[in-house]
Structures are given as structure tokens and as C-alpha cells.
Short mmCIF file of C-alpha atoms in Angstrom, two decimals:
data_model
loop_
_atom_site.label_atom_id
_atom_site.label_comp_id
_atom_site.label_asym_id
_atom_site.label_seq_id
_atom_site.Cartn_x
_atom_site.Cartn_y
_atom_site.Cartn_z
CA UNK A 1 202.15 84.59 107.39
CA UNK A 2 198.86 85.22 105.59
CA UNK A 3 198.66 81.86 103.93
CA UNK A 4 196.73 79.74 106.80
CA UNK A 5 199.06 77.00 107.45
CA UNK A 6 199.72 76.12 111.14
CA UNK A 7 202.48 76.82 113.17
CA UNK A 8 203.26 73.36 114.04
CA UNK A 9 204.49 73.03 110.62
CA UNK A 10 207.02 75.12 110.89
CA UNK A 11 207.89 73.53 114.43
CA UNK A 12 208.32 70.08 112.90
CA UNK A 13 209.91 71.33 109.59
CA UNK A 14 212.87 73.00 110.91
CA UNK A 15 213.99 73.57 106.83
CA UNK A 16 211.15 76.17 106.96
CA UNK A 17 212.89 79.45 108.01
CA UNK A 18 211.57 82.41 109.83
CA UNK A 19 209.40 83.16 113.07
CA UNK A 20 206.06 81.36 113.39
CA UNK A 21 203.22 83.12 112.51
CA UNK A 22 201.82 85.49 115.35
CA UNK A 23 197.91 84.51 113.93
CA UNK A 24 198.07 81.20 115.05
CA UNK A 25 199.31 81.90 118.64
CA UNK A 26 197.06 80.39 121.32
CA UNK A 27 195.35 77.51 119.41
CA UNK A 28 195.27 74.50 121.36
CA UNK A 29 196.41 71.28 119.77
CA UNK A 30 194.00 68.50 119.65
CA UNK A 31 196.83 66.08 119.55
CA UNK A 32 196.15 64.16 122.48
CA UNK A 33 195.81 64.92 126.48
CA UNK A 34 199.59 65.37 126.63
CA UNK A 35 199.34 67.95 124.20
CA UNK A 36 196.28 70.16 125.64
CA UNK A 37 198.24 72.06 127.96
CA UNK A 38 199.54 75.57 127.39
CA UNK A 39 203.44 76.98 127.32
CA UNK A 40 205.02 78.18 130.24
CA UNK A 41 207.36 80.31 128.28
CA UNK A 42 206.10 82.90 125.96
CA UNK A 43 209.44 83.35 125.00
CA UNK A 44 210.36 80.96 122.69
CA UNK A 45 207.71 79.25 120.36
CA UNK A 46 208.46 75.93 120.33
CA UNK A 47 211.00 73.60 122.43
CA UNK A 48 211.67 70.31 121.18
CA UNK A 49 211.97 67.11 123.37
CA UNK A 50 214.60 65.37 122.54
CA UNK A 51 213.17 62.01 123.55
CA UNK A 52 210.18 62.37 122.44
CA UNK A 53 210.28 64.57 119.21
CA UNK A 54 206.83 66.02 120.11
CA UNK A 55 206.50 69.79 119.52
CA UNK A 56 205.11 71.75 122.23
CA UNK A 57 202.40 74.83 120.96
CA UNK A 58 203.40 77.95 122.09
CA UNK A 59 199.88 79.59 124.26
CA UNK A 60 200.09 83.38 124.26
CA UNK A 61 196.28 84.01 125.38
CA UNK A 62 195.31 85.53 122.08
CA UNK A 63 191.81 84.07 120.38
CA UNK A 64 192.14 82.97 116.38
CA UNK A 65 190.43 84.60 113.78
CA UNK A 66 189.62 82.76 110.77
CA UNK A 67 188.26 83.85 108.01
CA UNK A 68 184.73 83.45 107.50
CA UNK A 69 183.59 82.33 103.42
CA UNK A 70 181.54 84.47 101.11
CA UNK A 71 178.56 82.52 100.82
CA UNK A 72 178.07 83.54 104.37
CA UNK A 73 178.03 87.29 104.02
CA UNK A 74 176.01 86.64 101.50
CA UNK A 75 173.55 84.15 103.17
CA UNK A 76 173.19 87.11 105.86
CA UNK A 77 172.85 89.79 103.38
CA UNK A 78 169.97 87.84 102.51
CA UNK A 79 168.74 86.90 105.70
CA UNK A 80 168.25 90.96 106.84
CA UNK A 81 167.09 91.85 103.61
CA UNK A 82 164.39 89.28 104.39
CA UNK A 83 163.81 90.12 107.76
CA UNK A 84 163.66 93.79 106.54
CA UNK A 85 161.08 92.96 103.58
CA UNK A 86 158.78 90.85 106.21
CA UNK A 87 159.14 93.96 108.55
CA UNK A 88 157.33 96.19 105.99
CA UNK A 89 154.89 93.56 104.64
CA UNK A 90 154.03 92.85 108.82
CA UNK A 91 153.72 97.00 108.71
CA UNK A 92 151.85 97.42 105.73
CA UNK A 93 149.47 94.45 106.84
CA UNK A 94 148.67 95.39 110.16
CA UNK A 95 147.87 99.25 108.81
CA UNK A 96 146.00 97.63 106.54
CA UNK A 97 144.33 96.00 109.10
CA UNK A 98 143.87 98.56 111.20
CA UNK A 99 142.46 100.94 109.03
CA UNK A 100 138.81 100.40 109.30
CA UNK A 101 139.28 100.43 112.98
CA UNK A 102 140.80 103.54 112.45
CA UNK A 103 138.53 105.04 110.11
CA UNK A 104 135.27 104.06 112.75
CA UNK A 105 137.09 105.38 115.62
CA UNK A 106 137.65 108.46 113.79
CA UNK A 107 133.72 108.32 112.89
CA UNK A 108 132.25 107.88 116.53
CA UNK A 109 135.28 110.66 117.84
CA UNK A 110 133.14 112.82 114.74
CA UNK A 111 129.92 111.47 115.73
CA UNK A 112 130.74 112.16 120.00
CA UNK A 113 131.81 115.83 118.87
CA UNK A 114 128.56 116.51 116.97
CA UNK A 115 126.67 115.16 119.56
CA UNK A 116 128.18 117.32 122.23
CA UNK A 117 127.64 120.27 119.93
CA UNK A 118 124.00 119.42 119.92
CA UNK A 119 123.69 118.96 123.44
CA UNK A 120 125.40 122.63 123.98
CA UNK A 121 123.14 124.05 121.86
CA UNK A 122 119.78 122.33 122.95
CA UNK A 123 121.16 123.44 126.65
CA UNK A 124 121.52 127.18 125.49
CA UNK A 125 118.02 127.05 123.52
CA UNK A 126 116.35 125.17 126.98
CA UNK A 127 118.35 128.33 128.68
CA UNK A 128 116.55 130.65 126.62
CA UNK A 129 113.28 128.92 126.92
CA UNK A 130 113.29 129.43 130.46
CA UNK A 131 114.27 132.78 129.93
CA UNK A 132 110.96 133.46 127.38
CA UNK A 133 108.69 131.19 130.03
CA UNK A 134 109.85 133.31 132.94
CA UNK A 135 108.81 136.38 131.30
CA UNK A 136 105.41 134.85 129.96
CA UNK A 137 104.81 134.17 133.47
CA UNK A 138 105.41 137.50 134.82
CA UNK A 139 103.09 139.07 131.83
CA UNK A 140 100.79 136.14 132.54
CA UNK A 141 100.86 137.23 136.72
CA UNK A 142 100.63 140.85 134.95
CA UNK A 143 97.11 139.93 133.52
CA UNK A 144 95.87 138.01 136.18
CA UNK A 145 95.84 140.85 138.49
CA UNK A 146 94.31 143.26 135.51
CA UNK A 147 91.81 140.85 135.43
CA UNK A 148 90.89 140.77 139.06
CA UNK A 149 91.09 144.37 139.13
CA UNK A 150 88.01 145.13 136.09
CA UNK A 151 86.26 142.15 138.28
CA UNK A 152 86.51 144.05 141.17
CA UNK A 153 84.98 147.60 138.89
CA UNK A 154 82.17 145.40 137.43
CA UNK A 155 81.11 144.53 140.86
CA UNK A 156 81.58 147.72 142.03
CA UNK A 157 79.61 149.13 138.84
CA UNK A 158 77.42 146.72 138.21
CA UNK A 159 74.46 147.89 140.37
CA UNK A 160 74.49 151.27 138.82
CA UNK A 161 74.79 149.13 135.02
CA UNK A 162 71.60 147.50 136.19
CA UNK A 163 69.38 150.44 137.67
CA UNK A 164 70.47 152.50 134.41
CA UNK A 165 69.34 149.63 132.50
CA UNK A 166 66.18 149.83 134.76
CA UNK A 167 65.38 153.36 134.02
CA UNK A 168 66.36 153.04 130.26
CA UNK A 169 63.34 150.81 130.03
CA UNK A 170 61.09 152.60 131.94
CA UNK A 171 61.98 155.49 129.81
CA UNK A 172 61.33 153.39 126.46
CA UNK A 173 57.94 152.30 128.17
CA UNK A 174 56.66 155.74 128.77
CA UNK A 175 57.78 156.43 125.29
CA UNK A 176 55.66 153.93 123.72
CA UNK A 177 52.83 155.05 126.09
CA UNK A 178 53.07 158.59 124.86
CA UNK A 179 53.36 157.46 121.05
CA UNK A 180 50.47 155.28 121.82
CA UNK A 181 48.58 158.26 123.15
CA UNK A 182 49.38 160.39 120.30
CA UNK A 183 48.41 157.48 117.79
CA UNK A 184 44.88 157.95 119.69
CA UNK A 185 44.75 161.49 119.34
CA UNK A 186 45.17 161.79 116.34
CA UNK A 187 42.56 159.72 115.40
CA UNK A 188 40.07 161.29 117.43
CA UNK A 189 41.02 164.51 115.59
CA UNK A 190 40.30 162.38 112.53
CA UNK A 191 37.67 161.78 113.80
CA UNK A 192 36.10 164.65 114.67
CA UNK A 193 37.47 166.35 111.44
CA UNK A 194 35.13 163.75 109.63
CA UNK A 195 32.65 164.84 111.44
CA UNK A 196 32.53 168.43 110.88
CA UNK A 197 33.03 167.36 107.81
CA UNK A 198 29.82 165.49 107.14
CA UNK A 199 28.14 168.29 108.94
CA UNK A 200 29.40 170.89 107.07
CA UNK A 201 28.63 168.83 104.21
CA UNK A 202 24.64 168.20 105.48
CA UNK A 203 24.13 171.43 106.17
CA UNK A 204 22.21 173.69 103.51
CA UNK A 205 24.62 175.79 101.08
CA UNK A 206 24.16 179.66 102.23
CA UNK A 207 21.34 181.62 99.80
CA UNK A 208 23.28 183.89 98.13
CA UNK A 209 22.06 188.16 99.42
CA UNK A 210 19.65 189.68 96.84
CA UNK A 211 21.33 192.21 94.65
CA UNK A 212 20.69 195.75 95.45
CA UNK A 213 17.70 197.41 93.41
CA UNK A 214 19.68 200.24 91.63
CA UNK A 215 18.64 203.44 93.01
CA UNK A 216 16.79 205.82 91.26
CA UNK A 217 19.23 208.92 90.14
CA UNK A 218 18.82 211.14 92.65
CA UNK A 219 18.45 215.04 91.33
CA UNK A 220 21.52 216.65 90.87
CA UNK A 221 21.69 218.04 93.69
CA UNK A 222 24.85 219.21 95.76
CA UNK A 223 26.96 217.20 97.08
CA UNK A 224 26.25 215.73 100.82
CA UNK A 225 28.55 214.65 103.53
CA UNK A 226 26.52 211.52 103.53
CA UNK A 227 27.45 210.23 100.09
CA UNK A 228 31.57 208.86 101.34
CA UNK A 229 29.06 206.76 103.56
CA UNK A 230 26.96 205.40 101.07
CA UNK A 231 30.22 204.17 98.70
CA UNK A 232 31.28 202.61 102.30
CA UNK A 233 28.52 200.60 102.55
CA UNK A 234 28.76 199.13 98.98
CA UNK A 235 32.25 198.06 98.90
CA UNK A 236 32.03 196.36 102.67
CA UNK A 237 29.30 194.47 101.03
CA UNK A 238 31.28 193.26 98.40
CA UNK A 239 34.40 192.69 100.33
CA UNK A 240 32.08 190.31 102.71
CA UNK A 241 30.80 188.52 99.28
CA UNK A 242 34.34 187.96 98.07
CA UNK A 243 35.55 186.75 101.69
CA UNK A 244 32.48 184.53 101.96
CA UNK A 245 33.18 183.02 98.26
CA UNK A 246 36.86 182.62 99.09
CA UNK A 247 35.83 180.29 102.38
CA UNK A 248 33.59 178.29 100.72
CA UNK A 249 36.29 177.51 98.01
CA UNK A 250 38.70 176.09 100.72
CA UNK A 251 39.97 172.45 100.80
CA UNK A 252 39.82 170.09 103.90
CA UNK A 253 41.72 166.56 104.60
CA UNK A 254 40.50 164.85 107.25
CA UNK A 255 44.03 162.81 107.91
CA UNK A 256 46.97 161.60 105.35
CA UNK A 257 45.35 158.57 103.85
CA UNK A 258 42.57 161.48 102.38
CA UNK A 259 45.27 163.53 100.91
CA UNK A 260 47.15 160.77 99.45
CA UNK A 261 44.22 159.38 98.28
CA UNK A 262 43.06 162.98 96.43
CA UNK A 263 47.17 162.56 94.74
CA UNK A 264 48.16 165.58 96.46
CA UNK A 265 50.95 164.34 99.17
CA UNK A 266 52.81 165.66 100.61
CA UNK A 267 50.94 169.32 101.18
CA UNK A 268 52.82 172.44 101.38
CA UNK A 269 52.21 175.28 104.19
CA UNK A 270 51.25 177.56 101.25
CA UNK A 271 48.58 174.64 99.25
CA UNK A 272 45.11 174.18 99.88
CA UNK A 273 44.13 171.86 102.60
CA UNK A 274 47.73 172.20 104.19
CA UNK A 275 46.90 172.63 108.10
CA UNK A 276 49.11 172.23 111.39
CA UNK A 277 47.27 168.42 112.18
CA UNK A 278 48.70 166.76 109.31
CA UNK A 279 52.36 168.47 109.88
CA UNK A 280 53.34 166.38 112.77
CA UNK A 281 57.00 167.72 112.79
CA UNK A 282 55.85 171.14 112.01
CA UNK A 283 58.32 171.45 108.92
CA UNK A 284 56.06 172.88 106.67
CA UNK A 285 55.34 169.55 104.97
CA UNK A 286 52.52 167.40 105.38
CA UNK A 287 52.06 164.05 104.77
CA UNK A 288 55.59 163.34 103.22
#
């Protein structure tokens, strides 16, 4: 029977009809210490004594159920849906938490990668500095021995720099000797051009010849082999007057400051008073 009430009942109410209830089987009866013992025979339910009118529970070995109230299901309903909501707060709280220790771990993991990117690259630019200072160094060995090489020439040459250097000035010291010379020359030419000069100057002008008397006219006479002779005479006589008038109209400079001072620099080969002592370079031109 479904409806909760005991099979002891039944075993005292003997008006009640049917088999005892199979739910309650193996309850023990807190009747007294007489009555806390089990049944020997599962057979039958309950035996009654007779003398003492006590009903004996029937033990079978099965535990009782009983049904537990609503307010319980629902008091545990409650209870996990608690536990469940403290769960996620506890979750939510400890991410919440953890989230800056998160976020700066993720930072220095960043930070530790970008610093191991920098060291690989300042270990490949050191790499290649030692690369560029390894050639310098052979280009700077290069040089060196250049260097030694042109010292080694200069000594070798440098005798021969300083006996040309020797000879160049004893060349340029004969040269000034000879210009020095030539300086002096030329003034004694000067010189002695002046002096001719004033002598030519002191001396008395030439007395011009007498003309000829005219000759008488001769007879006409025939001609003589000695008349070609006679015209001979007379034009070699004037050629020498015409020569002699020519000389005596010549120029003379006695040096360059004479001619520049008479305003006729420089003096052409084919002007008066041009002669070879004022042309030192022989070009035709004097005193330019």
C-alpha cells in the first residue's frame, strides 16, 4: 500500500484484510528491547503470541524509503544554483583579478622579444663591423707598406733631388752673372756711342767742294774718245755730293731712354736711327 501507514497496524487490526505492505519490510520497531530483534521466518509476516498479544515485525533485510518533502528539492535546487552563481562570480573575480597580471606579463614577454630582436641585430651589425674593420686594416697594412716603399725612393733619390737642385742654382747664378755682364756692356756701348757722339758733334762741319768754273765752249770740233771720260768725272762727283749729303742727314740714339725721349719708340729696321744695339732680340724692333 502507497498510503504510509505501518505494517503493525495491520498486524494488530486483524479486521484490516490483505497482505502487509512489502515497503515497510525490515523496519525495526522501537517498541522496547524485546521488540528490537528481527524474524526468523520470512515466511509469514506476523505471528501472534498468544500470551502476550505482542506482534512480532517481520525483518526481510530490505532498507525503507520514505519520501523526502518538496521544500527540500527545492531548498537544494537553491543551494546548487547558489553554489553555481558563487562559482562564476569566484571566476569572474579572480580573472578580474588577474588581468593586470596578465596584461604585464604579456608586456615584459613583448618587451623580452624586442629586446632579443635588438640584441640579434646589434650582434649582426657588430658582425659586420668587424667585417668593414678587418678590411680597413688590410687597406690600412696596404698603405703602410706604399708608404715605406716612396720612403725608401726618396732616400734613394734624394741625393740626386739635391745635387740637381745644386746645379739649378749654379745655373741661375751664372745667369745673373751673364745678364749682369750684358747690363755693363751695354752701357759702355752707351757710352762710347755718346762719345762719338759729342765728337762728331765738336768736330767742324765739312766745307762744302767749290763748284766747277764752267768751261769755256770748246770749238766745235770732232768728237774725241776723251769726252765719255769727261761726263764720268762729273756725275762721280755728284754721286759723292749726294752720298756725302745723305750721311750727314742720318739719325743716331745713343741707347733707349734717347729714343723714347725724341717720341720715336719703338724704332723700326727700316726708320732712321734704327741700329742692331738697341734691338736686343734682333726682331726688327727697337726699344719696344
Amino acid at each position: 500500500m502507497g498510503d504510509g501507514v505501518p505494517s503493525s497496524v495491520y498486524a494488530a487490526d486483524p479486521s484490516r484484510e490483505g497482505p502487509a505492505p512489502t515497503r515497510d519490510r525490515g523496519m525495526l520497531l522501537s517498541y522496547g528491547e524485546s521488540m528490537q530483534r528481527p524474524v526468523t521466518n520470512p515466511t509469514s509476516s506476523f505471528r501472534s503470541n498468544p500470551s502476550t498479544q505482542v506482534m512480532e515485525p517481520v525483518y526481510t533485510g530490505a532498507p525503507s524509503r520514505r519520501r523526502r518533502p518538496a521544500w527540500l528539492w527545492v531548498l537544494l535546487i537553491l543551494a546548487l544554483f547558489l553554489a553555481l552563481l558563487l562559482s562564476n562570480c569566484a571566476g569572474f573575480l579572480a580573472s578580474s583579478l588577474m588581468r593586470p597580471e596578465v596584461i604585464a606579463q604579456q608586456q615584459t614577454q613583448q618587451e623580452l622579444d624586442e629586446a632579443l630582436a635588438l640584441v640579434d641585430q646589434s650582434a649582426t651589425e657588430r658582425s659586420e663591423a668587424v667585417a668593414a674593420a678587418e678590411q680597413l686594416d688590410v687597406q690600412v697594412a696596404e698603405l703602410q707598406d706604399r708608404i715605406a716603399e716612396l720612403e725608401l725612393q726618396a732616400e734613394g733619390h734624394g741625393s740626386e733631388v739635391e745635387e740637381a737642385a745644386a746645379a739649378l742654382l749654379a745655373v741661375q747664378e751664372e745667369r745673373d752673372a751673364a745678364l749682369g755682364d750684358v747690363d755693363r756692356l751695354e752701357d759702355r756701348v752707351a757710352a762710347l756711342e755718346a762719345e762719338l757722339e759729342a765728337a762728331r758733334a765738336d768736330a767742324p762741319a765739312p766745307r762744302p767742294a767749290p763748284a766747277a768754273a764752267p768751261a769755256p765752249r770748246p770749238a766745235p770740233v770732232a768728237a774725241t774718245p776723251s769726252s765719255p771720260s769727261g761726263g764720268s768725272s762729273t756725275s762721280g762727283s755728284s754721286t759723292s755730293g749726294t752720298a756725302s749729303g745723305t750721311s750727314s742727314g742720318s739719325v743716331y740714339y745713343a741707347n733707349c731712354s734717347a729714343v723714347r725721349a725724341a717720341g720715336r719708340a719703338p724704332l723700326y729696321a727700316n726708320q732712321a736711327g734704327y741700329r742692331s744695339g738697341l734691338d736686343r732680340d734682333g726682331d726688327g724692333v727697337a726699344c719696344e
